[in-house]
Amino acid sequence: MANVAFIGLGVMGYPMAGHLKEKGGHQVTVYNRTAEKAEKWVAQYGGSMRRTPAEAADGADFVFCCVGNDDDLRAVTTGENGVLSGMKKGAILIDNTTASAEVARELAEACAAKGCGFIDAPVSGGQAGAENGVLTVMCGGEEETFAKAKPVIDAYARMVGLMGPAGSGQLTKMVNQICIAGLVQGLSEGIHFGKKAGLDIEKVIDVISKGAAGSWQMESRYKTMNKGEYDFGFAVDWMRKDLSIVLSEARRNGANLPVTAVVDQFYSEVQAMGGKRWDTSSLLARLEK
Ligand SMILES: NC(=O)c1ccc[n+]([C@@H]2O[C@H](COP(=O)([O-])OP(=O)(O)OC[C@H]3O[C@@H](n4cnc5c(N)ncnc54)[C@H](OP(=O)(O)O)[C@@H]3O)[C@@H](O)[C@H]2O)c1
């Protein structure tokens, strides 16, 4: 059992912190910018809450963050009253935010300067994966730090892998998002075509999902796509944030991502249709408008 702090009780962080408490059996102290969510979490799981990230991190062996983007992450870590001003020597900061590789390297350096460890640990598996404690976690950092952090991360994960030095977890998450972007557009075009061709989409997917076209997106999203339901899941706004991180990294490393770039533009059209918070499978709505 360890002393754990968790910063950011959003759609993902709230259940992840819950698994650290219930499944991991750790002592969990939480912080959330909107205090009501922290109060609700403590009422549901026990544990305790603090008024700043620094206070929550005080005395913790492991400090988790799961906030929005690079700037939010800087605010709760190296900013005023951020976790780094409260963390003790030897503590490990584990960041579950989907952010840039650059900010991960920045935080690894800031942690090292304080005698602390750092792991960038973005996740995949969505809200359901977080609620069921079966996320895939892509980590970057030093092997020794990872070996200490992994048994704790296991409380909310099904798969936890060390991909390389600091930033490698975020780079792996970028590969994940590149693969999803093109795939969801292909799935949308397939369903759109099937409807225009007068086929029964339920029957079509039942058959083709068992063959080479099958995917998590197909299995988990075709029913709602077929019904035009998008008010759930992984928000288009978040996907555009992720693709913007991907496209800046590609500009740096010279990778060619023509399909990813165009899908990013398609998502901007979904946003203009009012779909900022719609699930990423709403690329189909753009084809049908
Ligand atoms: N949702 C998914 O399916 C999914 C899947 C994989 C990865 N992710 C990634 O996981 C991260 C969190 O996603 P989410 O869906 O949990 O988001 P969310 O529900 O919007 O929650 C964001 C959390 O971060 C806090 N926060 C944001 N900016 C802050 C700041 N400047 N200072 C302090 N706290 C701040 C929010 O506090 P308040 O409550 O006060 O707003 C909230 O607790 C994102 O990087 C996202 O890309 C999400």
Coordinates of C-alpha atoms and ligand atoms in Angstrom, one line a residue:
M1 CA 0.0 0.0 0.0
A2 CA 1.3 3.4 -0.9
N3 CA 0.4 7.1 -0.3
V4 CA -1.0 8.3 -3.6
A5 CA -2.1 11.7 -4.8
F6 CA -4.5 12.2 -7.8
I7 CA -4.9 15.5 -9.6
G8 CA -7.8 15.9 -12.0
L9 CA -11.0 14.0 -11.4
G10 CA -12.5 14.3 -14.9
V11 CA -14.2 11.6 -17.0
M12 CA -11.0 9.6 -16.9
G13 CA -9.3 10.6 -13.6
Y14 CA -12.4 10.1 -11.4
P15 CA -12.7 6.4 -11.9
M16 CA -8.9 5.9 -12.2
A17 CA -8.4 7.4 -8.8
G18 CA -11.3 5.2 -7.6
H19 CA -9.4 2.0 -8.7
L20 CA -6.2 3.1 -7.0
K21 CA -8.2 3.3 -3.8
E22 CA -10.5 0.2 -4.2
K23 CA -8.5 -2.2 -6.3
G24 CA -5.0 -1.0 -5.4
G25 CA -5.8 -0.6 -1.7
H26 CA -3.8 2.7 -1.6
Q27 CA -4.2 5.7 0.6
V28 CA -5.5 8.3 -1.9
T29 CA -5.6 12.1 -1.6
V30 CA -7.3 13.9 -4.4
Y31 CA -7.3 17.5 -5.8
N32 CA -9.7 18.8 -8.4
R33 CA -9.9 22.5 -9.6
T34 CA -13.7 22.3 -9.2
A35 CA -13.9 21.3 -5.6
E36 CA -17.4 19.7 -5.8
K37 CA -16.0 16.8 -7.8
A38 CA -13.4 16.1 -5.2
E39 CA -16.1 16.2 -2.5
K40 CA -18.2 13.8 -4.5
W41 CA -15.2 11.5 -5.0
V42 CA -14.3 11.4 -1.2
A43 CA -18.0 10.8 -0.4
Q44 CA -18.0 7.8 -2.8
Y45 CA -14.6 6.3 -2.1
G46 CA -13.3 7.6 1.2
G47 CA -9.7 9.0 1.1
S48 CA -9.2 12.7 1.5
M49 CA -9.0 15.9 -0.5
R50 CA -6.8 19.0 -0.5
R51 CA -7.2 22.6 -1.7
T52 CA -4.1 22.7 -4.0
P53 CA -2.1 20.2 -6.0
A54 CA 1.0 20.9 -3.8
E55 CA -1.0 20.1 -0.6
A56 CA -2.3 16.9 -2.2
A57 CA 1.2 15.8 -3.3
D58 CA 2.7 16.5 0.2
G59 CA 4.0 13.2 1.6
A60 CA 2.8 11.1 -1.4
D61 CA 5.0 8.3 -2.8
F62 CA 3.2 8.5 -6.2
V63 CA 1.5 11.6 -7.7
F64 CA -0.9 11.1 -10.6
C65 CA -2.2 13.8 -13.0
C66 CA -4.9 13.5 -15.6
V67 CA -5.8 17.0 -16.8
G68 CA -6.5 18.5 -20.3
N69 CA -3.5 19.7 -22.3
D70 CA 0.1 20.9 -22.0
D71 CA -0.8 24.2 -20.3
D72 CA -3.2 22.6 -17.8
L73 CA -0.4 20.1 -17.0
R74 CA 2.2 22.8 -16.4
A75 CA -0.3 24.7 -14.2
V76 CA -0.8 21.7 -11.8
T77 CA 2.8 20.6 -11.8
T78 CA 5.4 23.4 -12.2
G79 CA 2.9 26.3 -11.7
E80 CA 2.2 28.1 -8.5
N81 CA 1.1 25.5 -5.8
G82 CA 1.8 22.8 -8.4
V83 CA 2.6 19.3 -7.3
L84 CA 6.4 19.8 -7.7
S85 CA 6.4 22.3 -4.9
G86 CA 4.9 19.7 -2.5
M87 CA 6.6 16.4 -3.6
K88 CA 9.1 14.8 -1.4
K89 CA 12.5 13.5 -2.6
G90 CA 12.2 10.0 -4.2
A91 CA 8.5 10.5 -5.0
I92 CA 7.3 9.6 -8.6
L93 CA 5.1 11.8 -10.8
I94 CA 3.0 9.8 -13.2
D95 CA 1.2 11.8 -15.9
N96 CA -1.9 10.3 -17.6
T97 CA -2.8 13.4 -19.6
T98 CA -2.5 13.1 -23.4
A99 CA 0.1 15.9 -23.9
S100 CA 3.2 16.6 -26.0
A101 CA 6.5 14.7 -25.8
E102 CA 8.1 18.1 -25.2
V103 CA 6.2 18.7 -22.0
A104 CA 7.0 15.2 -20.8
R105 CA 10.8 15.8 -21.3
E106 CA 10.4 19.2 -19.5
L107 CA 8.7 17.5 -16.5
A108 CA 11.2 14.7 -16.4
E109 CA 14.0 17.3 -16.0
A110 CA 12.1 19.3 -13.4
C111 CA 11.4 16.1 -11.4
A112 CA 15.1 15.0 -11.7
A113 CA 16.2 18.4 -10.4
K114 CA 14.1 17.7 -7.2
G115 CA 15.3 14.1 -6.8
C116 CA 12.0 12.8 -8.0
G117 CA 11.1 10.3 -10.8
F118 CA 8.8 10.9 -13.7
I119 CA 6.7 8.7 -16.1
D120 CA 4.6 10.0 -18.9
A121 CA 1.7 7.6 -19.1
P122 CA -1.1 8.5 -21.5
V123 CA -3.9 6.0 -21.7
S124 CA -6.2 4.5 -24.3
G125 CA -9.5 2.7 -23.7
G126 CA -11.8 5.6 -23.2
Q127 CA -14.3 6.3 -20.4
A128 CA -15.4 2.6 -20.3
G129 CA -11.8 1.5 -20.0
A130 CA -11.3 3.9 -17.1
E131 CA -14.5 2.9 -15.4
N132 CA -13.7 -0.8 -15.7
G133 CA -10.0 -0.4 -14.8
V134 CA -8.8 -2.0 -18.1
L135 CA -6.9 0.9 -19.8
T136 CA -3.8 0.5 -22.0
V137 CA -1.0 2.7 -20.6
M138 CA 1.9 3.8 -22.7
C139 CA 4.8 4.8 -20.6
G140 CA 8.0 6.8 -21.1
G141 CA 10.8 7.1 -18.5
E142 CA 13.7 5.3 -16.8
E143 CA 13.4 1.5 -16.2
E144 CA 14.0 1.7 -12.5
T145 CA 11.3 4.4 -12.0
F146 CA 8.9 2.4 -14.2
A147 CA 9.5 -0.8 -12.2
K148 CA 8.3 1.0 -9.1
A149 CA 5.4 2.7 -10.8
K150 CA 3.9 -0.2 -12.8
P151 CA 2.5 -2.2 -9.8
V152 CA 0.6 1.0 -8.8
I153 CA -0.6 1.8 -12.3
D154 CA -1.8 -1.8 -12.7
A155 CA -4.8 -0.9 -10.5
Y156 CA -6.6 0.8 -13.5
A157 CA -4.9 -1.0 -16.4
R158 CA -5.0 -4.2 -18.4
M159 CA -1.8 -3.4 -20.4
V160 CA 1.1 -1.2 -19.2
G161 CA 4.3 -0.9 -21.3
L162 CA 7.5 1.0 -21.1
M163 CA 8.2 2.4 -24.6
G164 CA 11.5 4.2 -24.0
P165 CA 12.8 7.3 -22.3
A166 CA 10.7 10.3 -21.2
G167 CA 8.3 11.4 -24.0
S168 CA 8.1 7.9 -25.5
G169 CA 4.7 7.2 -23.9
Q170 CA 3.3 10.3 -25.5
L171 CA 4.9 9.5 -28.9
T172 CA 3.3 6.0 -28.7
K173 CA -0.1 7.6 -27.9
M174 CA 0.4 9.8 -31.1
V175 CA 0.8 6.6 -33.1
N176 CA -2.4 5.3 -31.5
Q177 CA -4.3 8.5 -32.5
I178 CA -2.9 8.4 -36.1
C179 CA -4.2 4.8 -36.4
I180 CA -7.6 5.7 -35.1
A181 CA -8.1 8.9 -37.2
G182 CA -7.8 7.1 -40.6
L183 CA -9.6 4.1 -39.4
V184 CA -12.7 6.0 -38.2
Q185 CA -12.9 7.8 -41.5
G186 CA -12.8 4.5 -43.4
L187 CA -15.4 3.0 -41.1
S188 CA -17.7 6.1 -41.7
E189 CA -17.3 5.8 -45.4
G190 CA -18.1 2.1 -45.3
I191 CA -21.3 2.6 -43.3
H192 CA -22.2 5.6 -45.5
F193 CA -21.7 3.6 -48.7
G194 CA -23.6 0.5 -47.2
K195 CA -26.6 2.7 -46.5
K196 CA -26.6 4.3 -49.9
A197 CA -26.4 0.8 -51.4
G198 CA -29.5 -0.2 -49.5
L199 CA -27.8 -2.8 -47.4
D200 CA -28.8 -3.8 -43.8
I201 CA -25.8 -2.4 -41.9
E202 CA -26.4 -4.7 -38.9
K203 CA -26.0 -7.7 -41.2
V204 CA -23.0 -6.2 -43.0
I205 CA -21.1 -5.5 -39.9
D206 CA -22.0 -8.8 -38.3
V207 CA -20.3 -10.5 -41.2
I208 CA -17.4 -8.2 -42.0
S209 CA -16.4 -7.6 -38.4
K210 CA -15.2 -11.3 -38.3
G211 CA -12.9 -10.7 -41.3
A212 CA -9.9 -8.5 -42.1
A213 CA -11.9 -5.2 -41.8
G214 CA -12.8 -5.9 -38.1
S215 CA -11.6 -3.4 -35.4
W216 CA -12.3 -2.1 -31.9
Q217 CA -14.0 1.0 -33.5
M218 CA -16.2 -1.2 -35.7
E219 CA -17.3 -3.5 -32.9
S220 CA -17.8 -0.7 -30.3
R221 CA -19.2 2.1 -32.5
Y222 CA -21.2 0.7 -35.5
K223 CA -24.5 0.4 -33.7
T224 CA -24.5 4.1 -32.5
M225 CA -23.1 5.3 -35.8
N226 CA -26.0 3.5 -37.6
K227 CA -28.5 5.3 -35.4
G228 CA -26.7 8.7 -35.7
E229 CA -26.0 8.8 -31.9
Y230 CA -22.9 10.7 -30.9
D231 CA -23.6 12.2 -27.6
F232 CA -21.1 10.2 -25.6
G233 CA -17.5 8.8 -25.8
F234 CA -14.3 10.5 -26.8
A235 CA -15.0 14.2 -27.7
V236 CA -14.1 15.6 -31.0
D237 CA -12.5 18.6 -29.2
W238 CA -10.1 16.2 -27.4
M239 CA -9.3 14.4 -30.7
R240 CA -8.4 17.7 -32.4
K241 CA -6.2 18.6 -29.4
D242 CA -4.4 15.2 -29.9
L243 CA -4.1 15.6 -33.6
S244 CA -2.6 19.0 -33.2
I245 CA 0.0 17.5 -31.0
V246 CA 0.6 14.7 -33.6
L247 CA 0.9 17.2 -36.5
S248 CA 3.4 19.4 -34.7
E249 CA 5.5 16.4 -33.8
A250 CA 5.4 15.3 -37.5
R251 CA 6.6 18.7 -38.6
R252 CA 9.5 18.2 -36.2
N253 CA 10.4 14.6 -37.2
G254 CA 9.5 14.9 -40.9
A255 CA 6.8 12.2 -40.9
N256 CA 4.3 12.4 -43.8
L257 CA 0.7 12.2 -42.4
P258 CA -1.6 13.2 -45.3
V259 CA -4.7 11.3 -44.1
T260 CA -4.3 12.4 -40.5
A261 CA -4.1 16.0 -41.6
V262 CA -7.2 15.8 -43.7
V263 CA -9.2 13.9 -41.0
D264 CA -8.2 16.7 -38.6
Q265 CA -9.9 19.1 -41.0
F266 CA -12.9 16.9 -41.2
Y267 CA -13.2 17.1 -37.4
S268 CA -13.1 20.9 -37.7
E269 CA -16.2 20.6 -39.9
V270 CA -17.9 18.3 -37.2
Q271 CA -17.1 21.0 -34.6
A272 CA -18.8 23.6 -36.9
M273 CA -21.8 21.4 -37.1
G274 CA -22.1 21.6 -33.3
G275 CA -20.2 18.4 -32.6
K276 CA -17.5 19.6 -30.3
R277 CA -18.4 17.1 -27.5
W278 CA -19.6 14.4 -29.9
D279 CA -17.8 11.1 -30.0
T280 CA -15.1 10.8 -32.7
S281 CA -17.3 8.4 -34.7
S282 CA -19.3 11.5 -35.7
L283 CA -17.2 11.7 -38.9
L284 CA -20.2 9.8 -40.4
A285 CA -22.5 12.7 -39.5
R286 CA -20.3 15.0 -41.7
L287 CA -20.8 12.6 -44.7
E288 CA -24.6 12.6 -44.1
K289 CA -25.2 16.3 -43.5
Ligands
LIG1 N1 -12.2 11.0 -22.3 C1 -11.6 10.0 -22.9 O1 -12.2 9.1 -23.5 C2 -10.1 10.0 -23.0 C3 -9.4 8.8 -23.4 C4 -8.0 8.8 -23.4 C5 -7.3 9.9 -23.0 N2 -8.0 11.0 -22.6 C6 -7.1 12.2 -22.1 O2 -7.2 12.3 -20.7 C7 -7.1 13.6 -20.3 C8 -8.4 13.9 -19.4 O3 -9.5 13.7 -20.2 P1 -11.0 13.7 -19.5 O4 -11.9 13.1 -20.6 O5 -10.9 13.1 -18.2 O6 -11.2 15.3 -19.4 P2 -12.3 16.1 -18.5 O7 -13.4 15.2 -18.1 O8 -12.5 17.4 -19.2 O9 -11.4 16.4 -17.2 C9 -10.3 17.2 -17.2 C10 -9.8 17.3 -15.8 O10 -8.7 18.2 -15.7 C11 -8.9 19.3 -14.8 N3 -8.2 20.5 -15.4 C12 -8.2 20.9 -16.6 N4 -7.5 22.0 -16.8 C13 -7.0 22.3 -15.5 C14 -6.2 23.3 -15.0 N5 -5.7 24.3 -15.8 N6 -6.0 23.3 -13.7 C15 -6.5 22.3 -12.9 N7 -7.2 21.3 -13.3 C16 -7.5 21.3 -14.6 C17 -10.4 19.4 -14.8 O11 -10.8 20.1 -13.6 P3 -12.3 20.7 -13.5 O12 -13.2 19.6 -13.0 O13 -12.2 21.8 -12.6 O14 -12.7 21.2 -14.9 C18 -10.8 17.9 -14.8 O15 -10.7 17.4 -13.5 C19 -7.0 14.5 -21.6 O16 -5.7 14.8 -21.9 C20 -7.6 13.5 -22.7 O17 -7.1 13.8 -23.9 C21 -9.3 11.1 -22.5

